[in-house]
Coordinates of C-alpha atoms in Angstrom, one line a residue:
Chain Y
M1 CA 52.6 16.1 -20.1
D2 CA 53.2 13.8 -23.1
E3 CA 53.1 16.0 -26.2
K4 CA 51.3 13.3 -28.2
R5 CA 48.5 13.0 -25.7
I6 CA 45.4 15.1 -26.1
K7 CA 43.6 15.7 -22.8
G8 CA 41.2 18.1 -21.3
Q9 CA 37.9 19.5 -22.7
L10 CA 38.6 18.3 -26.3
L11 CA 39.0 14.7 -25.2
K12 CA 36.1 14.9 -22.8
G13 CA 33.8 16.0 -25.6
M14 CA 35.0 13.3 -27.9
T15 CA 34.7 10.4 -25.4
P16 CA 31.2 9.3 -26.6
L17 CA 32.5 9.3 -30.2
L18 CA 35.6 7.3 -29.3
V19 CA 33.6 4.8 -27.2
L20 CA 30.9 4.3 -29.8
S21 CA 33.6 3.9 -32.5
V22 CA 35.5 1.1 -30.8
L23 CA 32.2 -0.7 -30.1
K24 CA 31.3 -0.7 -33.8
D25 CA 33.1 -4.0 -34.4
G26 CA 31.6 -5.8 -31.4
E27 CA 31.0 -5.9 -27.7
L28 CA 33.7 -5.0 -25.3
Y29 CA 34.1 -4.5 -21.5
G30 CA 35.4 -1.3 -20.0
Y31 CA 39.1 -2.1 -19.7
E32 CA 39.1 -3.4 -23.3
I33 CA 37.4 -0.2 -24.5
A34 CA 40.1 1.9 -22.9
Q35 CA 42.9 -0.4 -24.3
R36 CA 41.3 -0.4 -27.7
I37 CA 41.2 3.4 -27.9
R38 CA 44.8 3.6 -26.7
E39 CA 45.9 1.1 -29.4
R40 CA 43.9 2.6 -32.2
T41 CA 45.2 6.1 -31.6
D42 CA 48.8 5.1 -30.8
S43 CA 48.2 6.4 -27.3
V44 CA 47.4 9.9 -28.6
F45 CA 44.0 9.6 -26.9
A46 CA 44.8 8.3 -23.4
L47 CA 41.3 8.1 -22.1
N48 CA 40.9 9.1 -18.5
E49 CA 39.7 5.9 -17.0
G50 CA 37.7 7.8 -14.4
A51 CA 35.7 9.4 -17.2
L52 CA 35.2 6.2 -19.1
Y53 CA 32.7 4.5 -16.8
P54 CA 30.4 7.6 -16.3
A55 CA 30.4 7.9 -20.1
L56 CA 29.5 4.3 -20.6
H57 CA 26.7 4.5 -18.0
A58 CA 25.4 7.7 -19.6
L59 CA 25.4 6.1 -23.0
E60 CA 23.6 3.1 -21.6
A61 CA 21.0 5.3 -19.8
E62 CA 20.2 7.1 -23.0
G63 CA 19.8 3.8 -24.8
S64 CA 22.8 4.0 -27.1
L65 CA 24.4 0.9 -25.4
T66 CA 23.3 -2.2 -23.8
A67 CA 25.3 -3.9 -21.0
T68 CA 25.4 -7.5 -20.0
W69 CA 27.3 -9.3 -17.3
R70 CA 29.1 -12.3 -18.5
E71 CA 31.7 -14.8 -17.3
S72 CA 35.1 -14.3 -19.0
D73 CA 37.8 -16.9 -19.8
K74 CA 40.2 -15.1 -17.5
G75 CA 39.6 -13.1 -14.4
P76 CA 36.3 -11.9 -12.9
K77 CA 32.9 -11.5 -14.5
R78 CA 32.8 -8.5 -16.8
R79 CA 30.2 -6.1 -18.0
Y80 CA 30.1 -6.2 -21.8
Y81 CA 28.8 -3.2 -23.7
A82 CA 27.3 -3.4 -27.2
L83 CA 25.9 -0.8 -29.6
T84 CA 22.2 -0.5 -30.0
D85 CA 20.5 0.8 -33.2
K86 CA 20.2 4.1 -31.5
G87 CA 23.9 4.0 -30.7
R88 CA 24.7 3.3 -34.3
G89 CA 22.6 6.3 -35.3
K90 CA 24.4 8.5 -32.7
L91 CA 27.8 7.3 -33.9
A92 CA 26.9 8.2 -37.5
E93 CA 25.8 11.6 -36.4
H94 CA 29.0 12.1 -34.4
E95 CA 31.1 11.0 -37.4
R96 CA 29.3 13.5 -39.6
E97 CA 29.8 16.3 -37.1
W98 CA 33.5 15.3 -36.8
V99 CA 34.1 15.5 -40.5
T100 CA 32.4 18.9 -40.6
F101 CA 34.5 20.1 -37.7
R102 CA 37.8 18.6 -39.1
T103 CA 37.1 20.2 -42.5
A104 CA 36.3 23.6 -40.9
V105 CA 39.5 23.5 -38.7
A106 CA 41.6 22.5 -41.7
K107 CA 40.2 25.4 -43.7
A108 CA 40.7 27.8 -40.9
T109 CA 44.3 26.7 -40.2
G110 CA 45.2 26.7 -43.9
Chain Z
M1 CA -12.8 -5.8 -3.4
G2 CA -15.8 -7.3 -5.1
L3 CA -18.4 -7.3 -7.8
S4 CA -22.1 -6.7 -7.1
T5 CA -25.1 -6.7 -9.4
G6 CA -28.5 -5.3 -8.8
T7 CA -31.4 -3.7 -10.5
E8 CA -29.5 -0.5 -10.7
G9 CA -26.6 -2.0 -12.6
T10 CA -23.3 -3.8 -12.0
W11 CA -20.8 -2.3 -9.6
F12 CA -17.1 -3.1 -9.3
T13 CA -15.4 -2.3 -6.0
Y14 CA -11.7 -2.4 -5.5
L15 CA -10.7 -1.2 -2.0
W16 CA -12.5 2.2 -1.7
W17 CA -12.9 2.6 -5.4
T18 CA -16.3 1.8 -6.8
V19 CA -17.5 2.2 -10.4
E20 CA -20.7 1.4 -12.2
L21 CA -20.0 -0.7 -15.2
P22 CA -21.8 -0.6 -18.6
H23 CA -21.7 -4.4 -18.9
P24 CA -21.4 -7.2 -16.4
F25 CA -18.7 -8.9 -18.6
I26 CA -16.4 -5.9 -18.0
G27 CA -16.9 -6.4 -14.3
E28 CA -16.1 -10.1 -14.5
L29 CA -12.9 -9.2 -16.4
L30 CA -11.9 -6.6 -13.7
F31 CA -12.8 -9.1 -11.0
A32 CA -10.5 -11.7 -12.4
A33 CA -7.8 -9.2 -13.0
S34 CA -7.9 -7.9 -9.5
F35 CA -7.7 -11.3 -7.9
L36 CA -5.2 -13.0 -10.3
V37 CA -3.6 -10.9 -13.0
L38 CA -2.7 -7.9 -10.8
P39 CA -1.1 -10.1 -8.0
L40 CA 0.8 -12.1 -10.6
L41 CA 2.0 -8.8 -12.3
G42 CA 2.9 -7.6 -8.8
L43 CA 5.1 -10.6 -8.1
W44 CA 6.8 -10.3 -11.4
W45 CA 7.5 -6.6 -10.7
I46 CA 8.8 -7.4 -7.2
S47 CA 11.3 -9.9 -8.7
R48 CA 12.4 -7.3 -11.3
V49 CA 12.8 -4.6 -8.6
R50 CA 14.7 -7.1 -6.4
D51 CA 17.3 -7.8 -9.1
R52 CA 18.2 -4.1 -9.3
M53 CA 17.8 -3.3 -5.6
D54 CA 19.5 -6.1 -3.8
P55 CA 23.1 -6.9 -4.3
S56 CA 24.0 -10.3 -5.8
A57 CA 27.1 -12.2 -4.9
P58 CA 30.0 -10.0 -4.0
A59 CA 32.5 -9.3 -6.8
S60 CA 35.9 -10.8 -6.6
I61 CA 38.4 -8.0 -6.0
P62 CA 42.2 -7.8 -6.2
D63 CA 43.6 -9.0 -2.9
D64 CA 45.0 -5.6 -1.8
A65 CA 44.0 -3.4 1.1
S66 CA 44.2 -0.1 -0.8
V67 CA 42.0 -1.5 -3.6
T68 CA 39.4 -2.6 -1.0
R69 CA 39.5 0.8 0.7
Y70 CA 39.0 2.5 -2.7
L71 CA 36.1 0.3 -3.6
D72 CA 34.5 0.7 -0.1
A73 CA 34.8 4.4 -0.4
L74 CA 33.3 4.3 -3.8
S75 CA 30.3 2.2 -2.6
A76 CA 29.7 4.5 0.3
S77 CA 29.7 7.6 -2.0
L78 CA 27.6 6.4 -4.9
G79 CA 24.2 7.0 -3.3
L80 CA 22.6 4.4 -5.7
P81 CA 20.3 1.5 -5.0
A82 CA 22.3 -1.4 -3.4
G83 CA 22.0 -3.7 -6.5
V84 CA 23.1 -0.9 -8.9
A85 CA 25.9 0.1 -6.5
A86 CA 27.1 -3.5 -6.3
D87 CA 27.2 -3.7 -10.1
V88 CA 29.3 -0.5 -10.3
R89 CA 31.6 -1.8 -7.6
S90 CA 32.0 -5.1 -9.4
E91 CA 32.7 -3.4 -12.7
I92 CA 35.3 -1.1 -11.2
A93 CA 36.9 -4.0 -9.3
A94 CA 37.2 -6.0 -12.6
H95 CA 38.7 -2.9 -14.2
L96 CA 41.3 -2.6 -11.4
T97 CA 42.1 -6.3 -11.6
D98 CA 42.7 -6.0 -15.4
T99 CA 44.7 -2.9 -15.1
I100 CA 46.9 -4.3 -12.3
D101 CA 47.4 -7.5 -14.2
G102 CA 48.3 -5.6 -17.3
L103 CA 50.8 -3.4 -15.5
T104 CA 52.5 -6.2 -13.7
E105 CA 52.7 -8.3 -16.9
G106 CA 54.6 -5.3 -18.3
G107 CA 57.1 -5.6 -15.5
M108 CA 55.8 -3.1 -13.0
P109 CA 56.1 -4.1 -9.3
R110 CA 52.6 -5.1 -7.9
D111 CA 52.4 -2.4 -5.2
V112 CA 53.3 0.3 -7.8
A113 CA 50.8 -1.2 -10.3
V114 CA 48.1 -1.0 -7.6
T115 CA 48.8 2.7 -7.0
E116 CA 49.0 3.4 -10.7
A117 CA 45.6 1.6 -11.4
I118 CA 43.9 3.5 -8.7
G119 CA 45.4 6.7 -9.8
R120 CA 44.2 6.3 -13.3
L121 CA 40.6 6.1 -12.0
G122 CA 41.1 9.4 -10.2
P123 CA 39.8 10.6 -6.8
V124 CA 37.1 8.2 -5.6
H125 CA 34.6 11.0 -4.7
D126 CA 34.9 12.5 -8.2
L127 CA 34.4 9.0 -9.8
A128 CA 31.4 8.3 -7.5
V129 CA 29.7 11.7 -8.3
A130 CA 30.3 11.3 -12.0
I131 CA 28.9 7.7 -12.1
R132 CA 25.9 8.8 -9.9
R133 CA 25.1 11.7 -12.4
S134 CA 25.4 9.4 -15.4
Q135 CA 22.9 7.0 -13.7
Q136 CA 20.4 9.5 -12.4
T137 CA 19.1 11.0 -15.6
H138 CA 15.9 13.0 -15.8
R139 CA 14.4 10.4 -18.0
R140 CA 15.0 7.7 -15.4
L141 CA 13.5 10.0 -12.7
L142 CA 10.3 10.4 -14.7
A143 CA 10.2 6.7 -15.4
G144 CA 10.9 6.0 -11.7
I145 CA 7.9 8.2 -10.7
G146 CA 5.8 6.3 -13.2
G147 CA 7.2 3.0 -11.8
G148 CA 6.3 4.1 -8.3
I149 CA 2.7 5.0 -9.3
V150 CA 2.3 1.6 -11.1
S151 CA 3.8 -0.2 -8.1
V152 CA 1.0 1.0 -5.8
P153 CA -1.9 -1.0 -7.3
L154 CA 0.5 -3.9 -7.9
G155 CA 1.7 -3.8 -4.3
L156 CA -1.9 -3.6 -3.0
A157 CA -2.9 -6.6 -5.2
V158 CA 0.0 -8.7 -3.8
G159 CA -0.6 -7.2 -0.3
I160 CA -4.3 -8.4 -0.4
W161 CA -3.1 -11.9 -0.7
A162 CA -0.5 -11.4 2.0
A163 CA -3.2 -9.8 4.2
V164 CA -5.6 -12.7 3.6
G165 CA -2.7 -15.1 4.5
L166 CA -2.2 -13.2 7.7
A167 CA -5.8 -12.6 8.6
L168 CA -7.2 -16.1 8.2
P169 CA -5.1 -17.9 10.8
L170 CA -5.4 -15.0 13.1
M171 CA -9.2 -14.9 12.8
L172 CA -9.4 -18.7 13.3
L173 CA -7.2 -18.6 16.4
V174 CA -9.1 -15.6 17.9
L175 CA -12.5 -17.1 17.2
V176 CA -11.6 -20.4 18.7
S177 CA -10.1 -18.6 21.8
L178 CA -13.3 -16.5 22.3
S179 CA -15.6 -19.5 21.9
T180 CA -13.5 -21.5 24.4
L181 CA -13.6 -18.6 26.8
E182 CA -17.4 -18.2 26.5
A183 CA -18.0 -21.9 26.9
H184 CA -15.7 -22.5 29.9
L185 CA -14.6 -19.4 31.6
A186 CA -17.4 -16.9 31.1
P187 CA -20.7 -18.6 30.5
G188 CA -23.4 -16.1 29.7
A189 CA -21.0 -13.6 28.2
A190 CA -21.2 -12.3 24.7
L191 CA -17.6 -11.6 23.7
R192 CA -17.2 -9.0 21.0
R193 CA -16.1 -11.1 18.0
D194 CA -17.0 -8.1 15.8
L195 CA -14.3 -5.9 17.5
A196 CA -11.7 -8.7 17.3
M197 CA -12.4 -9.1 13.6
D198 CA -12.2 -5.4 13.0
I199 CA -8.8 -5.3 14.7
I200 CA -7.5 -8.3 12.7
S201 CA -8.8 -6.7 9.5
L202 CA -7.0 -3.5 10.2
T203 CA -3.8 -5.4 11.0
A204 CA -4.1 -7.2 7.6
Q205 CA -4.7 -3.8 5.9
A206 CA -1.5 -2.6 7.6
L207 CA 0.4 -5.4 6.0
M208 CA -1.3 -4.6 2.6
F209 CA -0.3 -0.9 2.8
G210 CA 3.2 -1.9 4.0
V211 CA 3.7 -4.1 0.9
A212 CA 2.3 -1.4 -1.4
A213 CA 4.6 1.3 0.1
R214 CA 7.7 -0.9 0.0
L215 CA 7.1 -1.9 -3.6
A216 CA 6.3 1.8 -4.6
V217 CA 9.5 3.1 -3.0
R218 CA 11.7 0.3 -4.3
G219 CA 10.1 0.5 -7.7
T220 CA 10.8 4.2 -7.9
A221 CA 14.4 3.7 -6.7
A222 CA 15.1 0.8 -9.0
V223 CA 13.9 2.7 -12.1
S224 CA 15.2 6.1 -11.2
R225 CA 18.5 4.8 -9.7
R226 CA 17.9 7.1 -6.7
S227 CA 18.6 6.0 -3.1
P228 CA 15.7 4.1 -1.8
T229 CA 16.4 5.3 1.7
A230 CA 16.0 9.0 0.6
I231 CA 12.9 8.1 -1.5
G232 CA 11.4 6.1 1.4
R233 CA 12.0 8.9 3.8
S234 CA 10.3 11.4 1.5
V235 CA 7.4 9.1 0.8
A236 CA 6.9 8.4 4.5
L237 CA 7.1 12.1 5.4
A238 CA 4.6 13.1 2.7
G239 CA 2.4 10.0 2.7
T240 CA 2.0 9.2 6.4
P241 CA 0.3 12.5 7.4
A242 CA -1.8 12.4 4.2
L243 CA -2.9 8.8 4.9
G244 CA -3.4 9.7 8.6
L245 CA -5.7 12.6 7.6
L246 CA -7.5 10.3 5.2
V247 CA -8.2 7.8 8.0
L248 CA -9.2 10.6 10.4
F249 CA -11.5 12.6 8.1
V250 CA -12.4 10.7 5.0
L251 CA -12.5 6.9 5.3
P252 CA -15.7 5.7 7.0
G253 CA -16.0 2.6 9.0
P254 CA -17.5 1.0 12.2
Q255 CA -15.9 2.9 15.1
T256 CA -15.5 2.2 18.8
W257 CA -13.1 3.7 21.3
M258 CA -11.2 0.4 21.3
T259 CA -10.8 0.2 17.6
I260 CA -9.8 3.8 16.9
P261 CA -6.1 3.4 17.7
F262 CA -6.1 0.4 15.4
Q263 CA -7.6 2.4 12.6
F264 CA -4.2 4.0 12.2
L265 CA -2.5 0.6 11.8
P266 CA -2.6 0.9 8.0
V267 CA -0.9 4.3 8.3
I268 CA 1.9 2.8 10.5
G269 CA 2.1 -0.1 8.0
F270 CA 2.6 2.3 5.2
A271 CA 5.3 4.3 7.0
L272 CA 7.2 1.1 8.0
G273 CA 6.8 -0.3 4.5
A274 CA 8.4 2.8 3.0
T275 CA 11.4 2.9 5.4
L276 CA 12.1 -0.4 7.1
R277 CA 15.2 -2.1 5.6
I278 CA 14.2 -0.4 2.3
D279 CA 17.7 -0.6 0.9
G280 CA 17.9 -4.4 1.0
P281 CA 16.1 -7.6 1.4
L282 CA 14.0 -8.0 4.6
P283 CA 15.5 -10.4 7.1
R284 CA 14.3 -14.0 7.0
V285 CA 12.1 -14.8 9.9
R286 CA 11.9 -18.3 11.2
R287 CA 8.6 -20.1 11.2
R288 CA 8.8 -20.6 15.0
T289 CA 9.1 -16.8 15.4
I290 CA 6.1 -16.2 13.1
L291 CA 4.0 -18.7 15.0
A292 CA 5.0 -17.2 18.4
A293 CA 4.1 -13.7 17.1
V294 CA 0.7 -14.9 15.8
V295 CA -0.1 -16.5 19.2
V296 CA 1.0 -13.4 21.1
Y297 CA -1.1 -11.2 18.8
A298 CA -4.2 -13.4 19.3
I299 CA -3.7 -13.4 23.1
T300 CA -3.5 -9.5 22.9
I301 CA -6.7 -9.2 21.0
V302 CA -8.6 -11.6 23.2
T303 CA -7.3 -9.7 26.3
L304 CA -8.5 -6.4 24.7
V305 CA -11.9 -7.8 23.8
V306 CA -12.8 -9.5 27.1
P307 CA -13.1 -6.3 29.2
V308 CA -15.8 -4.9 26.9
T309 CA -17.9 -8.0 27.2
R310 CA -21.6 -7.4 27.7
A311 CA -23.6 -9.6 30.0
E312 CA -26.1 -11.7 28.1
A313 CA -29.7 -11.2 29.2
D314 CA -31.0 -14.2 31.0
G315 CA -33.6 -16.3 29.2
W316 CA -33.2 -14.8 25.8
P317 CA -35.0 -14.9 23.4
L318 CA -37.5 -13.2 25.6
D319 CA -41.3 -13.5 25.4
E320 CA -41.8 -9.8 26.1
A321 CA -39.6 -6.8 25.7
V322 CA -38.0 -5.6 28.9
G323 CA -37.8 -2.1 30.5
L324 CA -41.0 -0.8 29.0
E325 CA -42.0 0.8 32.2
V326 CA -39.9 3.8 31.4
L327 CA -41.9 4.4 28.1
P328 CA -45.2 6.3 27.9
P329 CA -48.0 4.1 29.1
R330 CA -49.9 1.8 26.8
G331 CA -52.8 3.6 25.0
P332 CA -56.4 2.8 26.0
R333 CA -57.4 -0.6 24.6
A334 CA -60.4 0.8 22.9
L335 CA -58.3 3.1 20.8
V336 CA -55.3 1.0 20.0
P337 CA -55.5 -1.9 17.5
Q338 CA -54.3 -5.1 19.1
T339 CA -52.3 -7.9 17.5
A340 CA -52.8 -11.6 17.8
G341 CA -49.4 -11.9 19.3
V342 CA -48.4 -10.8 22.8
A343 CA -51.5 -9.6 24.7
G344 CA -51.6 -5.9 25.1
A345 CA -48.5 -5.2 23.0
G346 CA -50.4 -3.0 20.6
M347 CA -49.6 -2.8 16.9
D348 CA -47.2 -5.2 15.2
A349 CA -43.8 -3.5 14.8
W350 CA -40.7 -4.0 12.7
C351 CA -37.8 -1.8 11.9
A352 CA -35.2 -1.9 9.3
T353 CA -32.0 0.1 8.9
R354 CA -31.8 2.6 6.1
G355 CA -28.4 3.7 5.1
T356 CA -25.9 4.1 7.9
T357 CA -27.8 6.4 10.3
S358 CA -31.5 5.9 10.0
A359 CA -34.2 3.3 10.4
S360 CA -37.6 2.9 8.9
C361 CA -40.2 1.5 11.2
T362 CA -43.7 0.2 10.3
F363 CA -46.4 -0.4 12.8
D364 CA -49.2 -2.6 11.5
A365 CA -52.8 -2.4 12.6
S366 CA -54.2 -4.8 10.1
D367 CA -55.0 -7.8 12.4
Q368 CA -58.1 -9.2 10.7
G369 CA -59.5 -10.7 14.0
H370 CA -59.6 -7.4 15.8
P371 CA -62.4 -4.8 15.7
N372 CA -59.9 -1.9 15.7
R373 CA -58.4 -2.6 12.3
R374 CA -57.5 1.0 11.8
L375 CA -55.8 3.4 14.1
S376 CA -58.5 5.6 15.5
A377 CA -58.6 9.0 13.9
K378 CA -58.8 10.5 17.4
W379 CA -55.1 10.2 17.9
T380 CA -53.0 13.3 17.3
G381 CA -49.3 14.0 17.5
L382 CA -48.4 10.6 16.1
R383 CA -44.6 10.0 16.1
V384 CA -42.0 7.3 16.4
E385 CA -39.5 7.5 19.3
A386 CA -36.0 5.9 19.5
W387 CA -35.0 5.0 23.1
P388 CA -31.7 3.5 24.2
A389 CA -32.0 -0.3 24.3
T390 CA -31.0 -3.0 26.5
T391 CA -29.4 -5.9 24.7
A392 CA -29.0 -9.6 24.8
G393 CA -25.7 -10.2 23.1
A394 CA -25.8 -7.6 20.4
W395 CA -29.5 -7.7 19.9
P396 CA -31.9 -5.1 21.5
V397 CA -34.5 -6.8 23.7
G398 CA -36.1 -3.8 25.3
V399 CA -35.6 -0.3 26.7
D400 CA -32.6 0.6 28.9
P401 CA -34.1 0.9 32.3
A402 CA -31.9 4.0 33.0
A403 CA -33.3 5.9 30.0
T404 CA -35.0 9.1 30.8
G405 CA -36.5 9.9 27.4
P406 CA -36.2 9.3 23.7
I407 CA -33.0 10.1 21.9
V408 CA -34.7 11.0 18.7
T409 CA -38.3 11.4 17.5
A410 CA -39.8 11.7 14.1
P411 CA -43.4 12.3 12.9
A412 CA -45.3 9.1 11.9
T413 CA -47.7 9.0 9.0
R414 CA -50.7 6.8 8.5
D415 CA -50.5 4.6 5.4
G416 CA -53.7 2.5 5.2
T417 CA -53.6 0.2 8.1
E418 CA -50.0 1.1 8.9
L419 CA -48.2 3.8 10.8
V420 CA -44.8 4.6 9.2
G421 CA -42.0 6.6 10.5
T422 CA -38.3 7.1 9.6
L423 CA -35.9 7.9 12.4
D424 CA -32.6 9.6 11.7
I425 CA -30.5 8.6 14.6
G426 CA -27.5 10.5 13.3
M427 CA -24.0 9.7 14.3
R428 CA -24.1 8.9 17.9
R429 CA -21.6 7.2 20.1
D430 CA -24.0 5.6 22.5
G431 CA -25.5 3.1 20.0
P432 CA -25.8 0.8 18.3
A433 CA -29.0 -0.7 19.8
W434 CA -32.2 1.3 19.9
W435 CA -35.8 0.5 20.9
V436 CA -38.4 2.2 18.7
V437 CA -42.0 2.8 19.7
P438 CA -44.9 4.7 18.2
T439 CA -46.6 7.2 20.4
G440 CA -49.6 9.5 20.0
V441 CA -51.7 11.9 22.0
A442 CA -55.1 10.5 22.9
P443 CA -58.3 12.6 23.3
D444 CA -57.5 12.9 27.0
G445 CA -54.4 15.0 26.1
Q446 CA -52.0 12.3 27.4
R447 CA -49.2 10.7 25.2
Y448 CA -49.5 7.0 25.0
R449 CA -47.5 4.3 23.2
L450 CA -49.3 2.5 20.5
S451 CA -47.1 -0.5 20.4
D452 CA -44.5 -2.2 22.6
G453 CA -42.1 -1.4 19.7
D454 CA -39.2 -3.1 18.1
G455 CA -35.4 -3.1 18.4
V456 CA -33.1 -1.9 15.8
E457 CA -29.3 -1.9 15.5
I458 CA -27.7 1.1 13.8
P459 CA -23.9 0.6 14.3
F460 CA -21.9 3.8 14.0
H461 CA -20.5 4.0 10.6
G462 CA -18.4 7.1 9.9
T463 CA -14.9 8.5 10.1
V464 CA -12.7 8.6 13.2
W465 CA -13.3 12.4 13.4
E466 CA -17.1 11.9 13.2
W467 CA -16.9 9.4 16.0
L468 CA -14.8 11.8 18.2
M469 CA -17.2 14.6 17.5
A470 CA -20.4 12.6 17.8
P471 CA -22.8 13.4 20.6
V472 CA -23.5 10.8 23.3

């Protein structure tokens, strides 16, 4: 296993936060979301692509994302995801939780 | 479906639901809504459901057998409505295309890139289950149930128009066929148009229920993202017996032996509507096939109706009622008021149905030109009697010569110059035509009839069960 990569339960719990974070700047389709997460985290977070789509669909079902099929310049039609107001609120909440968590872990580990 | 007003108020009826309205204006609004707004809403809802239920154009997928196999296995394992499953398949196909392109651009051989792209998505069954779980939330399930409940009236509203569209040409064709048969092949026959119309009406209702069930199942599936096949099967399993029991025990209507099997057509329509090709669009049927089906159906109905034809009595309308010899003899002329009409017929008589099982009959002794303007007080045991009638067409013209006695009797009361009695025929299978006569006991101790009577039609109106249990 790549030492830099974080996998397992920690990543699974953070998937919604990561997905919502990369969509903050604008709409993206699934492959782009996976790529964007990989790029932004220097491949530390290599999102399991099999977990990406269930996470996207769950966020869409709860109303945090909207999805629209659109023709793309290259390749097949793609399903673009965008944040909703509810999604923005959820992202802000996740970010607050993450700061609390990070601070607590930093304190605990000295 | 209709709106009726009377001295008692304004009533709005939609299918079996009837409600008294506080103001006629509300009734007019409901009336317009049921005929126009609800069907339009129903059509809109059908198009919305269709978008989610039926797959659009197939997604372009990478030209590779292992990718196709992966996507086919994914589609088969998803257990989602076809339209949603097609969307998921297209999305995963696009993802695989992008991944394979990205890997090959980085220098990876294509066959290795395909394996890597598929591997990154993980086992197909795990992916399918995870996507299904993410789609089938509790919130969507509740919304789906709500969607299904809303779909029923919308489906019925659309179904009514579909039923009218089916029934009108069928009725026209059958009526023309029956009239032609009567005129050319069976002169003197009275073919049962009422039965034919009942059967067509029930067929149209079957279509209506089918449309409502289909929309309810697909509406629930589309909103809840559950498999329409599973929902349809559950709805059919639960709804068909319930609707069957409703038809058997609750819903009243005109019943005959011939129409009883057809009473269950709406139940069959419901079951078929909930299950037949529920996961996709219905097959397109060619106009020629529809026309052939309509003609075959019309021929079937005519074939069913002809054997129950009743012979028309010769010379109808008749000057005098027939078959009166089986009744008690006419009363002594000195004691029975006579009318100016048929000589010796006794009191004027007329009957009117009251409700669905009884008739109120009045016998008038007020002929101004006759010395006996009132019924003699010497009569005792006054009563009205209902005898089986002989008919001309559907109309009673006298007493059935084979009758051995009255089916029902009821006491008659004097009301001025009139004798009035109300007969409760009850639910009997051997109707619907009856001949009603007043009788009384004269001073000589004999029972006589005081009038030649009048015919009355009380068609059976009840549930299938009541028909099956009714005495003959």
